[in-house]
PDB file of C-alpha atoms in Angstrom:
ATOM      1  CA  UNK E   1       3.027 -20.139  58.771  1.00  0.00           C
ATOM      2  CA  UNK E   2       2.046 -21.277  55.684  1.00  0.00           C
ATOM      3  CA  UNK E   3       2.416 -20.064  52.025  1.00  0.00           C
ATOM      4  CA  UNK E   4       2.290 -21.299  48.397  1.00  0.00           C
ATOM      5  CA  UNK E   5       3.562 -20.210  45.134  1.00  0.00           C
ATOM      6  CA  UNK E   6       3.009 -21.479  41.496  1.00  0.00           C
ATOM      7  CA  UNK E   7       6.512 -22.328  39.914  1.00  0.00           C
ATOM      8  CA  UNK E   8       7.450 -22.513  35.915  1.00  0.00           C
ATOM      9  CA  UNK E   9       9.200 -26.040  35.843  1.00  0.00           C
ATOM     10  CA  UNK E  10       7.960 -29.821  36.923  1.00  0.00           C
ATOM     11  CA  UNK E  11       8.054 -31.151  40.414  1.00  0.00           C
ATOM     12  CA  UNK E  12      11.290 -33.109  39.726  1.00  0.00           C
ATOM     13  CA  UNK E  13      13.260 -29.765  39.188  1.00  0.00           C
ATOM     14  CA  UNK E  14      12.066 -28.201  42.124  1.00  0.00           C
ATOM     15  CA  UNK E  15      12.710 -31.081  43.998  1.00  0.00           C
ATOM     16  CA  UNK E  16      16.113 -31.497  42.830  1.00  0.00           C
ATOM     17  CA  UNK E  17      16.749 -28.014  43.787  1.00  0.00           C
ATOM     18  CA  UNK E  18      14.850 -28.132  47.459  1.00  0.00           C
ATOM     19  CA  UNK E  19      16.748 -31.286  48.110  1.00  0.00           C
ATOM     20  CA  UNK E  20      20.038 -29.766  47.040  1.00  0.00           C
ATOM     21  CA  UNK E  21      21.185 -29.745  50.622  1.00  0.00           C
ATOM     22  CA  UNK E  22      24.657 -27.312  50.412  1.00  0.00           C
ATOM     23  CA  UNK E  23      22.765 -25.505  47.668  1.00  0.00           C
ATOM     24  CA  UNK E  24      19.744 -24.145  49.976  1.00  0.00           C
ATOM     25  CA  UNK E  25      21.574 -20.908  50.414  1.00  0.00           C
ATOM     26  CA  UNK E  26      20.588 -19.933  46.526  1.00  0.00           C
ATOM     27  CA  UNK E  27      17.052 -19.503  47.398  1.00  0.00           C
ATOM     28  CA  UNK E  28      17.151 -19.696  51.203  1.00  0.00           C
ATOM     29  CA  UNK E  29      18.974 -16.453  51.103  1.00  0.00           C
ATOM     30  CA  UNK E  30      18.322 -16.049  55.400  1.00  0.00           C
ATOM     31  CA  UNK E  31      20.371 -19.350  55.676  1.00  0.00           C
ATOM     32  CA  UNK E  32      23.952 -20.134  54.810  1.00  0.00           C
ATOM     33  CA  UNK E  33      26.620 -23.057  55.214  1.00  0.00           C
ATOM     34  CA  UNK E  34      24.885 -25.858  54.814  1.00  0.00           C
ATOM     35  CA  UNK E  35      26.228 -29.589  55.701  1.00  0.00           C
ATOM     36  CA  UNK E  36      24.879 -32.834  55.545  1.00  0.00           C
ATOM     37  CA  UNK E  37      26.085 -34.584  58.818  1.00  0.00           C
ATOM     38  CA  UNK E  38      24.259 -37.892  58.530  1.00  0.00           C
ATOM     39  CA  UNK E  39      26.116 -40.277  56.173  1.00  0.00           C
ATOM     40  CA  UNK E  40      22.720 -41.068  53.881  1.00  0.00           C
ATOM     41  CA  UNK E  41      22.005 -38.031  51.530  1.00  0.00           C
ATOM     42  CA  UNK E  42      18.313 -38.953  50.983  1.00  0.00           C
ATOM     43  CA  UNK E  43      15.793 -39.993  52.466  1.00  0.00           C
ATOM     44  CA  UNK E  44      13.872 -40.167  55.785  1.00  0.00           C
ATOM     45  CA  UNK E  45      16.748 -39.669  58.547  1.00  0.00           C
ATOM     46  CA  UNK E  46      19.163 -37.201  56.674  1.00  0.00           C
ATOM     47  CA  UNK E  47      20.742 -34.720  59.286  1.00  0.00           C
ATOM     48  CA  UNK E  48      21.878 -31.182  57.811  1.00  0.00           C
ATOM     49  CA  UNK E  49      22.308 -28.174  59.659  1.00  0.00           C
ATOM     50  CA  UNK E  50      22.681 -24.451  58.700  1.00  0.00           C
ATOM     51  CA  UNK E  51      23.477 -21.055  60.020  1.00  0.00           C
ATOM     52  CA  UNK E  52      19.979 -19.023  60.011  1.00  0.00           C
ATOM     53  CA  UNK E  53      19.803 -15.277  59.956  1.00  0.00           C
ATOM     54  CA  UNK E  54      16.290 -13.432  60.921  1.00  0.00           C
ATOM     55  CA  UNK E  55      16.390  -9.961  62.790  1.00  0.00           C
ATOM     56  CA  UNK E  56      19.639  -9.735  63.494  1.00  0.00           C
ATOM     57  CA  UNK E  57      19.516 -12.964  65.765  1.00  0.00           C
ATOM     58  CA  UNK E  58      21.804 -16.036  63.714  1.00  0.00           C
ATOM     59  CA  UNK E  59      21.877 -19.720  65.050  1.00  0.00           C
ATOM     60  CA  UNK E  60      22.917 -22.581  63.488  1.00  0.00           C
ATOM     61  CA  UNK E  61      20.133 -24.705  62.656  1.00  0.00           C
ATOM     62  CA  UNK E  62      20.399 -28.612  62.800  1.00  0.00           C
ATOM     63  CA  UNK E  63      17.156 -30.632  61.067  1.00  0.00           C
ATOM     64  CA  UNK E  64      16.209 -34.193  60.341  1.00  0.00           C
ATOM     65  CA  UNK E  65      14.067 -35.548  57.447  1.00  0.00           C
ATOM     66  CA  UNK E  66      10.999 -36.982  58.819  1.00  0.00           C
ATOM     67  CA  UNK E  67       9.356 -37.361  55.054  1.00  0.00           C
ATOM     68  CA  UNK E  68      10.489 -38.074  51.644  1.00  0.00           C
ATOM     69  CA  UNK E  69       8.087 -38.627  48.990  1.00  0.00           C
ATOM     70  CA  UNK E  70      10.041 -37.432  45.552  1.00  0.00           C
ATOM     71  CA  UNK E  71       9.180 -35.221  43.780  1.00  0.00           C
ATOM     72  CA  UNK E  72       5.941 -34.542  46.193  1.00  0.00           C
ATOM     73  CA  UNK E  73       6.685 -34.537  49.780  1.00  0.00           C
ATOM     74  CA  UNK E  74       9.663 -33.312  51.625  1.00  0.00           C
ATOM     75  CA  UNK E  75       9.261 -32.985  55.803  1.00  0.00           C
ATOM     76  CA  UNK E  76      11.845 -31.631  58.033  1.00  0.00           C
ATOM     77  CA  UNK E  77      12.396 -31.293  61.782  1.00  0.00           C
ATOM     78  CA  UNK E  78      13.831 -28.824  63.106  1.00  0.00           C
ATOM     79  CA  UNK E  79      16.835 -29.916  66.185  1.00  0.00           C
ATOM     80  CA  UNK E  80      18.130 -27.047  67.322  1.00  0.00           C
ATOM     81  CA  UNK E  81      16.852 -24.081  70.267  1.00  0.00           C
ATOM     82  CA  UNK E  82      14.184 -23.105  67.639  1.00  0.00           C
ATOM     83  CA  UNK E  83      11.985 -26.569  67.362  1.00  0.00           C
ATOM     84  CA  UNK E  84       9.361 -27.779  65.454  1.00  0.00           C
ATOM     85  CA  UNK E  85       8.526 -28.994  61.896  1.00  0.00           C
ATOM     86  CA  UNK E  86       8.493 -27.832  57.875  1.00  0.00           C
ATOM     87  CA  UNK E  87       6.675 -29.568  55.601  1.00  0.00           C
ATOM     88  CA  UNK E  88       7.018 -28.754  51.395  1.00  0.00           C
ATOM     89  CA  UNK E  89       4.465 -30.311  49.149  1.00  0.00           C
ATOM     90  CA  UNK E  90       5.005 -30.294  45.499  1.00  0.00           C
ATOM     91  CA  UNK E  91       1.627 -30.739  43.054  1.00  0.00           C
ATOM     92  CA  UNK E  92       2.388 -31.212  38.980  1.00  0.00           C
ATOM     93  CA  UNK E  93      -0.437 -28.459  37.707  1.00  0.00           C
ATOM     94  CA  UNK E  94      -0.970 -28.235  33.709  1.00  0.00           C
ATOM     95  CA  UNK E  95       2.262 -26.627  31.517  1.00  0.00           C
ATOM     96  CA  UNK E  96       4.936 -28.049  33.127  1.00  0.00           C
ATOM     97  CA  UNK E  97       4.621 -26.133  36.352  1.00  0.00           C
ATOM     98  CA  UNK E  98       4.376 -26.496  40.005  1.00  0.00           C
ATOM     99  CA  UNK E  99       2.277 -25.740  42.733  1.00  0.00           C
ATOM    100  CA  UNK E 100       4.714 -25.323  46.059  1.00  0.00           C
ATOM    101  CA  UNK E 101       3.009 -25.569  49.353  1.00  0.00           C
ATOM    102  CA  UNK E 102       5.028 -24.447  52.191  1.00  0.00           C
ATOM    103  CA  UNK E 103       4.289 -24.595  56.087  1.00  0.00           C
ATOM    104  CA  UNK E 104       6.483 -23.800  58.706  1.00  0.00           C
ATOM    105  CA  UNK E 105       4.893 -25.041  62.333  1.00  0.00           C
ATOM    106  CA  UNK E 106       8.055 -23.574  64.463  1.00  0.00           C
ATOM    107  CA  UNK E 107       8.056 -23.430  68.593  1.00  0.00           C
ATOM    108  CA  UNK E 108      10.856 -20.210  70.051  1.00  0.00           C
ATOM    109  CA  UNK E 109      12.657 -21.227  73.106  1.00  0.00           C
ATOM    110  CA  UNK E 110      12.069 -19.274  76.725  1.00  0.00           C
ATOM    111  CA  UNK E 111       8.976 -19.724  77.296  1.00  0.00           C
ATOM    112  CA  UNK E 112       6.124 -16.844  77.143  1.00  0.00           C
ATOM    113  CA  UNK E 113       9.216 -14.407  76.166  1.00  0.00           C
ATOM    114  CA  UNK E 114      10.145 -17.124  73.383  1.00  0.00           C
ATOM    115  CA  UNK E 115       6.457 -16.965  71.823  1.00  0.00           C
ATOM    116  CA  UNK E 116       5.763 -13.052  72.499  1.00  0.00           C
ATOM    117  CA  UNK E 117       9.338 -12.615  70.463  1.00  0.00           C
ATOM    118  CA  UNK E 118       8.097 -15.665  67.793  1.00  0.00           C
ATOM    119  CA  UNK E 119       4.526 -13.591  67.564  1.00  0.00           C
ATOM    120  CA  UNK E 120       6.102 -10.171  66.966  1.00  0.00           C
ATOM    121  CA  UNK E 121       8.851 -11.838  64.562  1.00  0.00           C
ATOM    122  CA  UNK E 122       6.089 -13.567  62.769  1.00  0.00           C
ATOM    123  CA  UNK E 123       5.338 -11.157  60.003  1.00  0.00           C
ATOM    124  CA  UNK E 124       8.754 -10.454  58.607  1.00  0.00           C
ATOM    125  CA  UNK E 125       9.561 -13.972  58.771  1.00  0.00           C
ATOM    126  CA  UNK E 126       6.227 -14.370  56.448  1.00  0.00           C
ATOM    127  CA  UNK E 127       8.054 -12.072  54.187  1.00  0.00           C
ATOM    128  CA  UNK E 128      11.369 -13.912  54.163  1.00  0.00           C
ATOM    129  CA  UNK E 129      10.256 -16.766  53.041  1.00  0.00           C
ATOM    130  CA  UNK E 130       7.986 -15.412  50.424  1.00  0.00           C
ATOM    131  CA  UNK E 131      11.168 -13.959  49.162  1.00  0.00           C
ATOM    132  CA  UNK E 132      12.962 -17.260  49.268  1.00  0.00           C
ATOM    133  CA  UNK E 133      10.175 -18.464  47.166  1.00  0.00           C
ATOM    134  CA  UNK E 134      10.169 -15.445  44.543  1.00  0.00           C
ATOM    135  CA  UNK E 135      14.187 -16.615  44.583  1.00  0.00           C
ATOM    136  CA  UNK E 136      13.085 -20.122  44.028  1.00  0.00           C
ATOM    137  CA  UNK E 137      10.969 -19.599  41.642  1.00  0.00           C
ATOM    138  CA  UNK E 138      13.650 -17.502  39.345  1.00  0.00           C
ATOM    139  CA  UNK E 139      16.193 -20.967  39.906  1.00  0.00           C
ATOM    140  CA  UNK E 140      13.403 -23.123  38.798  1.00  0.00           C
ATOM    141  CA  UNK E 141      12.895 -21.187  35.575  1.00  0.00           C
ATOM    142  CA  UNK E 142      16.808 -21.260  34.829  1.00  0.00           C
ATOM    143  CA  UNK E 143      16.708 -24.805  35.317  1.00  0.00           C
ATOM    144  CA  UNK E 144      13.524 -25.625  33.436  1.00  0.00           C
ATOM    145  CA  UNK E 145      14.745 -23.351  30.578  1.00  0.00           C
ATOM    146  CA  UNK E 146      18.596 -24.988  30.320  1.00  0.00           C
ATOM    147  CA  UNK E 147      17.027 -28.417  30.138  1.00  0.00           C
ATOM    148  CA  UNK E 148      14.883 -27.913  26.995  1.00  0.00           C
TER     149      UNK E 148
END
């Protein structure tokens, strides 16, 4: 999956606010209870994990950072019984704003059953994380806006 959004602030606010690890839940609004377990906070090799919510089905989600390029690149692997990799890519554009380039690459457990459910699941997880964006994107204006 894949999306993008243009944002109303500068790379270095969104990525203050993407990299907010217990802070997620503001514009991750499927996940909740974030905590860093690894002792470093940034960086390649930070371990967080959350509880996720889609359709009904919740897991706790544990993920490690596999890139860290501030403000531009931020990679993530997922850990837990959902695996695979994220990947958000943050481009300066002209006005102070931000292109946001998000791709989820995500592999279900079980098997055929796993990727049948992943397939049919597919669309409303599209729409989630649109949303999260949309919720992003109101943050990143606050933000941009208190710090003129």
């Amino acid at each position: 999956m894949q999306m993008s959004r243009v944002l109303p602030g500068p790379p270095e606010v969104v990525w203050t606010l993407i990299t907010d690890w217990e802070h997620q839940g503001d514009w991750m609004l499927e996940a909740s209870d974030f905590v860093v377990t690894s002792e470093a906070r940034e960086g390649v090799g930070v371990e967080a994990e959350a509880t996720v919510r889609i359709a009904g089905i919740r897991t706790r989600d544990p993920i490690r950072v596999i890139a860290w390029e501030p403000p531009r690149l931020l990679g993530i692997q997922h850990l837990g019984w959902v695996k695979g990799v994220g990947e958000v890519k943050l481009t300066a554009l002209p006005g102070g704003r931000t292109e946001v380039q998000w791709a989820e690459e995500i592999r279900a457990p079980l098997g055929l059953l796993g990727a049948i459910g992943l397939r049919l699941l597919k669309p409303l997880m599209v729409r989630i994380f649109r949303r999260d964006l949309r919720v992003l994107e109101g943050l990143v204006r606050a933000r941009s806006a208190s710090s003129r």
